[in-house]
Every structure is written in C-alpha cells, then in structure tokens.
CSV table of C-alpha atoms (C1' of nucleotides) in Angstrom, one decimal:
chain,number,residue,atom,x,y,z
B,22,UNK,CA,40.8,67.8,204.6
B,23,UNK,CA,43.3,70.7,204.7
B,24,UNK,CA,44.7,69.4,207.9
B,25,UNK,CA,44.9,65.9,206.6
B,26,UNK,CA,46.6,67.1,203.5
B,27,UNK,CA,49.1,69.1,205.5
B,28,UNK,CA,49.8,66.0,207.6
B,29,UNK,CA,50.3,63.8,204.5
B,30,UNK,CA,52.6,66.5,203.2
B,31,UNK,CA,54.6,66.7,206.5
B,32,UNK,CA,55.0,63.0,206.7
B,33,UNK,CA,56.0,62.9,203.1
B,34,UNK,CA,58.6,65.6,203.5
B,35,UNK,CA,60.1,63.8,206.5
B,36,UNK,CA,60.4,60.6,204.4
B,37,UNK,CA,57.8,59.0,206.6
B,38,UNK,CA,55.9,57.7,203.6
B,39,UNK,CA,54.3,54.8,205.5
B,40,UNK,CA,52.8,57.2,207.9
B,41,UNK,CA,51.8,59.5,205.1
B,42,UNK,CA,50.0,56.7,203.4
B,43,UNK,CA,48.3,55.6,206.6
B,44,UNK,CA,47.0,59.1,207.1
B,45,UNK,CA,46.0,59.3,203.5
B,46,UNK,CA,44.0,56.1,203.7
B,47,UNK,CA,42.2,57.3,206.8
B,48,UNK,CA,40.8,60.4,205.2
B,49,UNK,CA,37.2,60.1,204.1
B,50,UNK,CA,37.9,61.1,200.6
B,51,UNK,CA,41.0,61.9,198.6
B,52,UNK,CA,41.2,64.8,196.3
B,53,UNK,CA,43.8,65.6,193.7
B,54,UNK,CA,46.2,67.7,195.9
B,55,UNK,CA,46.2,64.9,198.4
B,56,UNK,CA,47.2,62.4,195.9
B,57,UNK,CA,49.8,64.8,194.6
B,58,UNK,CA,51.3,65.2,198.0
B,59,UNK,CA,51.8,61.5,198.3
B,60,UNK,CA,53.2,61.2,194.7
B,61,UNK,CA,55.5,64.2,195.4
B,62,UNK,CA,56.6,62.5,198.7
B,63,UNK,CA,57.7,59.4,196.9
B,64,UNK,CA,59.6,61.4,194.3
B,65,UNK,CA,61.3,63.5,197.0
B,66,UNK,CA,62.6,60.5,198.9
B,67,UNK,CA,63.9,59.0,195.6
B,68,UNK,CA,61.3,56.3,195.2
B,69,UNK,CA,60.3,57.2,191.7
B,70,UNK,CA,59.0,53.8,190.8
B,71,UNK,CA,56.6,53.9,193.7
B,72,UNK,CA,55.5,57.4,192.6
B,73,UNK,CA,54.7,56.1,189.2
B,74,UNK,CA,52.8,53.3,190.7
B,75,UNK,CA,50.8,55.8,192.8
B,76,UNK,CA,49.9,57.5,189.6
B,77,UNK,CA,48.6,54.2,188.2
B,78,UNK,CA,46.7,53.8,191.4
B,79,UNK,CA,45.1,57.2,190.9
B,80,UNK,CA,43.7,56.0,187.7
B,81,UNK,CA,42.3,52.7,189.1
B,82,UNK,CA,40.8,54.6,192.0
B,83,UNK,CA,39.0,56.8,189.6
B,84,UNK,CA,40.8,60.0,190.7
B,85,UNK,CA,41.6,62.7,188.3
B,86,UNK,CA,44.9,64.5,188.0
B,87,UNK,CA,46.0,68.1,187.4
B,88,UNK,CA,49.1,70.0,186.2
B,89,UNK,CA,50.8,69.5,189.6
B,90,UNK,CA,50.4,65.7,189.2
B,91,UNK,CA,52.2,65.8,185.9
B,92,UNK,CA,55.0,68.0,187.3
B,93,UNK,CA,55.6,65.2,189.9
B,94,UNK,CA,55.3,62.4,187.4
B,95,UNK,CA,57.7,64.1,184.9
B,96,UNK,CA,60.2,64.5,187.7
B,97,UNK,CA,59.9,60.8,188.5
B,98,UNK,CA,60.3,59.9,184.9
B,99,UNK,CA,63.5,62.0,184.7
B,100,UNK,CA,64.9,60.3,187.8
B,101,UNK,CA,64.2,56.9,186.2
B,102,UNK,CA,65.9,58.2,183.1
B,103,UNK,CA,63.8,56.2,180.6
B,104,UNK,CA,62.2,58.6,178.1
B,105,UNK,CA,59.4,56.3,177.1
B,106,UNK,CA,57.5,56.9,180.3
B,107,UNK,CA,58.1,60.6,180.1
B,108,UNK,CA,57.0,60.7,176.5
B,109,UNK,CA,53.8,58.9,177.5
B,110,UNK,CA,53.2,61.5,180.2
B,111,UNK,CA,53.9,64.2,177.7
B,112,UNK,CA,51.4,62.8,175.3
B,113,UNK,CA,48.8,62.4,178.0
B,114,UNK,CA,49.1,65.9,179.3
B,115,UNK,CA,48.9,67.3,175.7
B,116,UNK,CA,45.7,65.2,175.2
B,117,UNK,CA,44.3,66.5,178.4
B,118,UNK,CA,44.7,70.0,177.0
B,119,UNK,CA,47.0,71.3,179.6
B,120,UNK,CA,48.9,74.4,178.6
B,121,UNK,CA,52.5,74.7,179.8
B,122,UNK,CA,52.9,77.0,182.8
B,123,UNK,CA,56.5,77.5,183.9
B,124,UNK,CA,56.3,74.6,186.4
B,125,UNK,CA,55.0,72.2,183.8
B,126,UNK,CA,57.1,73.4,180.9
B,127,UNK,CA,60.3,73.4,183.0
B,128,UNK,CA,59.6,69.9,184.4
B,129,UNK,CA,59.0,68.6,180.9
B,130,UNK,CA,62.2,70.2,179.7
B,131,UNK,CA,64.2,68.7,182.6
B,132,UNK,CA,62.6,65.3,182.1
B,133,UNK,CA,63.8,65.2,178.5
B,134,UNK,CA,67.2,66.6,179.4
B,135,UNK,CA,67.7,64.0,182.2
B,136,UNK,CA,66.7,61.2,179.8
B,137,UNK,CA,69.3,62.5,177.3
B,138,UNK,CA,66.7,63.4,174.7
B,139,UNK,CA,68.2,66.8,174.0
B,140,UNK,CA,66.4,67.5,170.8
B,141,UNK,CA,63.1,67.0,172.5
B,142,UNK,CA,64.3,69.1,175.4
B,143,UNK,CA,65.2,71.9,173.0
B,144,UNK,CA,61.9,71.6,171.2
B,145,UNK,CA,60.1,72.1,174.5
B,146,UNK,CA,62.4,75.0,175.4
B,147,UNK,CA,61.7,77.0,172.2
B,148,UNK,CA,58.0,76.2,172.5
B,149,UNK,CA,57.7,77.9,175.9
B,150,UNK,CA,56.0,81.2,175.6
B,151,UNK,CA,57.5,82.5,178.8
B,152,UNK,CA,61.0,81.4,180.0
B,153,UNK,CA,62.4,82.1,183.4
B,154,UNK,CA,65.9,81.6,184.8
B,155,UNK,CA,65.0,78.0,185.7
B,156,UNK,CA,64.2,77.3,182.0
B,157,UNK,CA,67.5,78.6,180.9
B,158,UNK,CA,69.4,76.8,183.7
B,159,UNK,CA,67.7,73.5,182.9
B,160,UNK,CA,68.6,73.6,179.2
B,161,UNK,CA,72.1,74.6,180.0
B,162,UNK,CA,72.5,71.8,182.5
B,163,UNK,CA,70.9,69.4,180.0
B,164,UNK,CA,73.6,70.1,177.3
B,165,UNK,CA,76.3,70.1,179.9
B,166,UNK,CA,75.3,66.8,181.4
B,167,UNK,CA,75.3,65.3,178.0
B,168,UNK,CA,78.9,66.3,177.2
B,169,UNK,CA,77.9,69.3,175.1
B,170,UNK,CA,79.6,72.1,176.9
B,171,UNK,CA,80.1,74.2,173.9
B,172,UNK,CA,76.4,74.3,173.2
B,173,UNK,CA,75.7,75.0,176.9
B,174,UNK,CA,78.0,78.0,176.7
B,175,UNK,CA,76.3,79.2,173.5
B,176,UNK,CA,72.9,78.9,175.2
B,177,UNK,CA,74.3,81.0,178.1
B,178,UNK,CA,75.3,83.7,175.6
B,179,UNK,CA,71.9,83.5,174.1
B,180,UNK,CA,70.4,83.9,177.6
B,181,UNK,CA,72.3,87.2,178.0
B,182,UNK,CA,71.0,88.4,174.7
B,183,UNK,CA,67.6,87.8,176.0
B,184,UNK,CA,68.5,89.9,179.1
B,185,UNK,CA,67.8,87.2,181.5
B,186,UNK,CA,69.9,87.6,184.7
B,187,UNK,CA,71.9,84.4,185.5
B,188,UNK,CA,71.8,83.3,189.2
B,189,UNK,CA,74.1,81.1,191.3
B,190,UNK,CA,72.6,77.9,189.9
B,191,UNK,CA,73.3,79.1,186.3
B,192,UNK,CA,77.0,79.1,187.1
B,193,UNK,CA,77.0,75.6,188.7
B,194,UNK,CA,75.3,74.4,185.5
B,195,UNK,CA,77.8,76.1,183.3
B,196,UNK,CA,80.9,75.1,185.3
B,197,UNK,CA,79.7,71.5,185.3
B,198,UNK,CA,79.2,71.7,181.6
B,199,UNK,CA,82.8,73.0,181.1
B,200,UNK,CA,84.0,70.2,183.4
B,201,UNK,CA,82.4,67.4,181.5
B,202,UNK,CA,83.6,68.7,178.2
B,203,UNK,CA,87.1,69.6,179.4
B,204,UNK,CA,86.6,73.3,178.7
B,205,UNK,CA,89.1,74.3,181.4
B,206,UNK,CA,89.9,77.8,180.2
B,207,UNK,CA,86.3,78.7,179.5
B,208,UNK,CA,85.3,77.3,182.9
B,209,UNK,CA,87.9,79.5,184.7
B,210,UNK,CA,86.8,82.5,182.6
B,211,UNK,CA,83.2,82.0,183.6
B,212,UNK,CA,84.1,81.5,187.3
B,213,UNK,CA,86.0,84.8,187.2
B,214,UNK,CA,83.1,86.6,185.4
B,215,UNK,CA,80.5,85.5,187.9
B,216,UNK,CA,81.6,87.9,190.6
B,217,UNK,CA,83.2,90.5,188.4
B,218,UNK,CA,80.5,90.8,185.8
B,219,UNK,CA,77.4,89.4,187.4
B,220,UNK,CA,77.9,90.2,191.0
B,221,UNK,CA,77.4,86.7,192.2
B,222,UNK,CA,79.8,85.6,194.9
B,223,UNK,CA,81.0,82.0,194.4
B,224,UNK,CA,79.8,79.5,196.9
B,225,UNK,CA,81.1,76.1,197.9
B,226,UNK,CA,79.1,74.6,195.0
B,227,UNK,CA,81.1,76.7,192.5
B,228,UNK,CA,84.4,75.9,194.2
B,229,UNK,CA,83.6,72.2,194.0
B,230,UNK,CA,82.9,72.6,190.3
B,231,UNK,CA,86.2,74.2,189.7
B,232,UNK,CA,88.0,71.4,191.6
B,233,UNK,CA,86.2,68.9,189.5
B,234,UNK,CA,87.0,70.8,186.4
B,235,UNK,CA,90.7,70.6,187.1
B,236,UNK,CA,90.7,67.0,188.4
B,237,UNK,CA,88.6,65.7,185.5
B,238,UNK,CA,91.1,67.0,183.0
B,239,UNK,CA,94.0,65.5,184.9
B,240,UNK,CA,95.3,68.7,186.5
B,241,UNK,CA,95.6,67.3,190.0
B,242,UNK,CA,98.0,69.9,191.2
B,243,UNK,CA,95.8,72.8,190.1
B,244,UNK,CA,92.9,71.1,191.8
B,245,UNK,CA,94.9,70.8,195.0
B,246,UNK,CA,96.1,74.3,194.9
B,247,UNK,CA,92.6,75.6,194.4
B,248,UNK,CA,91.3,73.5,197.2
B,249,UNK,CA,93.9,75.0,199.6
B,250,UNK,CA,93.4,78.6,198.6
B,251,UNK,CA,89.7,78.8,198.4
B,252,UNK,CA,88.1,81.0,201.0
B,253,UNK,CA,85.7,78.5,202.5
B,254,UNK,CA,86.3,75.1,204.2
B,255,UNK,CA,85.9,72.1,201.9
B,256,UNK,CA,82.7,70.2,202.1
E,7,A,C1',30.5,93.0,195.5
E,8,U,C1',35.0,91.7,192.4
E,9,G,C1',39.8,89.6,192.3
E,10,A,C1',43.9,87.3,194.7
E,11,G,C1',46.3,84.3,198.4
E,12,C,C1',45.7,80.7,202.3
E,13,G,C1',46.8,72.4,201.4
E,14,C,C1',50.2,69.6,196.5
E,15,U,C1',54.6,71.2,192.0
E,16,U,C1',60.0,72.7,188.3
E,17,U,C1',66.7,73.9,187.8
E,18,G,C1',72.5,73.2,191.5
E,19,C,C1',79.2,69.6,192.3
E,20,C,C1',81.1,64.5,193.0
E,21,A,C1',79.3,59.6,193.5
RNA sequence: AUGAGCGCUUUGCCA
C-alpha cells in the first residue's frame, strides 16, 4: 500500500492524473492518505472541480476523511473562489470535531481570503491559538489582494509587535498589497527595509512587484528605470 | 519498553 500510495503521489505530482487514477483503482483497498494523494493531485494540477468531485466520491465509496483531506478541499474551494463550498467544508470539519492545526487553520484562512470573505478570514486568524509566518503572510496577502493595502500594512506592523520574523514571501505579499492600493511610497519604503532592517535580500519576485507597483500607478518611466537597473535579469 | 519519524497537506508578481 505504501508503494502504491507513493506511485499515486508521483503520478499526481507529474500531472499524470489518469495514470494515478489507474494505479489507485488497481490497489486492493484505498485508505484515506491514498484518497488524499489523488485529491491533492487534482488540486495541484489546477483541476479543483475534479478534486471536489473526488471528495464526493469518497463519501459514496464509504471512505472517511481526515484533516489532510480538508486542507486539500479548502485549497480547491479557494481556487474556485466560491465561498459557499468552502463554508460547507468549514461547517463539516467543525462538526467532525477537528481542531485547527497550522495546516488546517492556514488553509481555512487562505480559502476565505481567496473568496474575498475577509471578515471570515480575520475571524479564523484571531481564533488560531498558534500562528506561524504563513498565517501572517496569508492574512496580509488576503487584505492586499482585496485592495486593502492599508490594513495589510497595519497587520504587518502587528506582526512585528508579535515578534514574528517576516520572510521573503511576507514582502511579496506586502509589495503586492501596496501595488494594488497604489501605495507607491510605502511600497518603496518596505522594499528598502527588507534588506536594511530585516536582512532579506530581494529576489526577482520582489523586483517584479516593484515594477508592477510603478506600472500600475502609471509611472511607466520609473518602472522602466527600475527594470534596467535591477541586479538580476528580468523574468 | 516508551515516544517520535518513515506514504497524503497550508502562504509568493503579472495574466
């Protein structure tokens, strides 16, 4: 079964879902991680609808599910962007008595953020007993993606008060937030601070964010200048 | 002997 599961997982990772499914069907019995591998495979290759169908199929096949299943399902719901499905999953996992570990809590948070349900996302965020850098990044990104850059920056300040060290991803989330809310000065400030205050060297991701920041607010020349002077080759 | 790990899982630009 372990080998079979590894195979399903390998096929799924390589976007060979048909092979994964064939392998899955040939196994004498299917346990939860095996189902999960298949569901995760569909999510990974962007076929969230099929992932959700697989979840239905788990029910009809009489299989149970665990926390990992819900992490996958929540991710699929976030990709689809319709909060009803996600809410249903949320209700179900609460009824099942699952407590939020970081994976589950962060996945739930991200699902609501991706669906634009920021008040629900925030509720989940504050209800987490333990938060890691991913939790903070996810809520910052959530506000940023929904044109609430000012709140995103406030949450970042809050993060520092909680003595959580930001990472490279924190800054892509922040810079995107500034970009989408036209916070050009703040974005440049943050970009400067990442290496000077936080010791994080900007990568191509961050340079791209800055170019987007300028371009989106109509500063084409600034964007061009930045593009030409940045120390790595454009992607 | 006890506990843990060994198969599945969460955050990154533009579009």
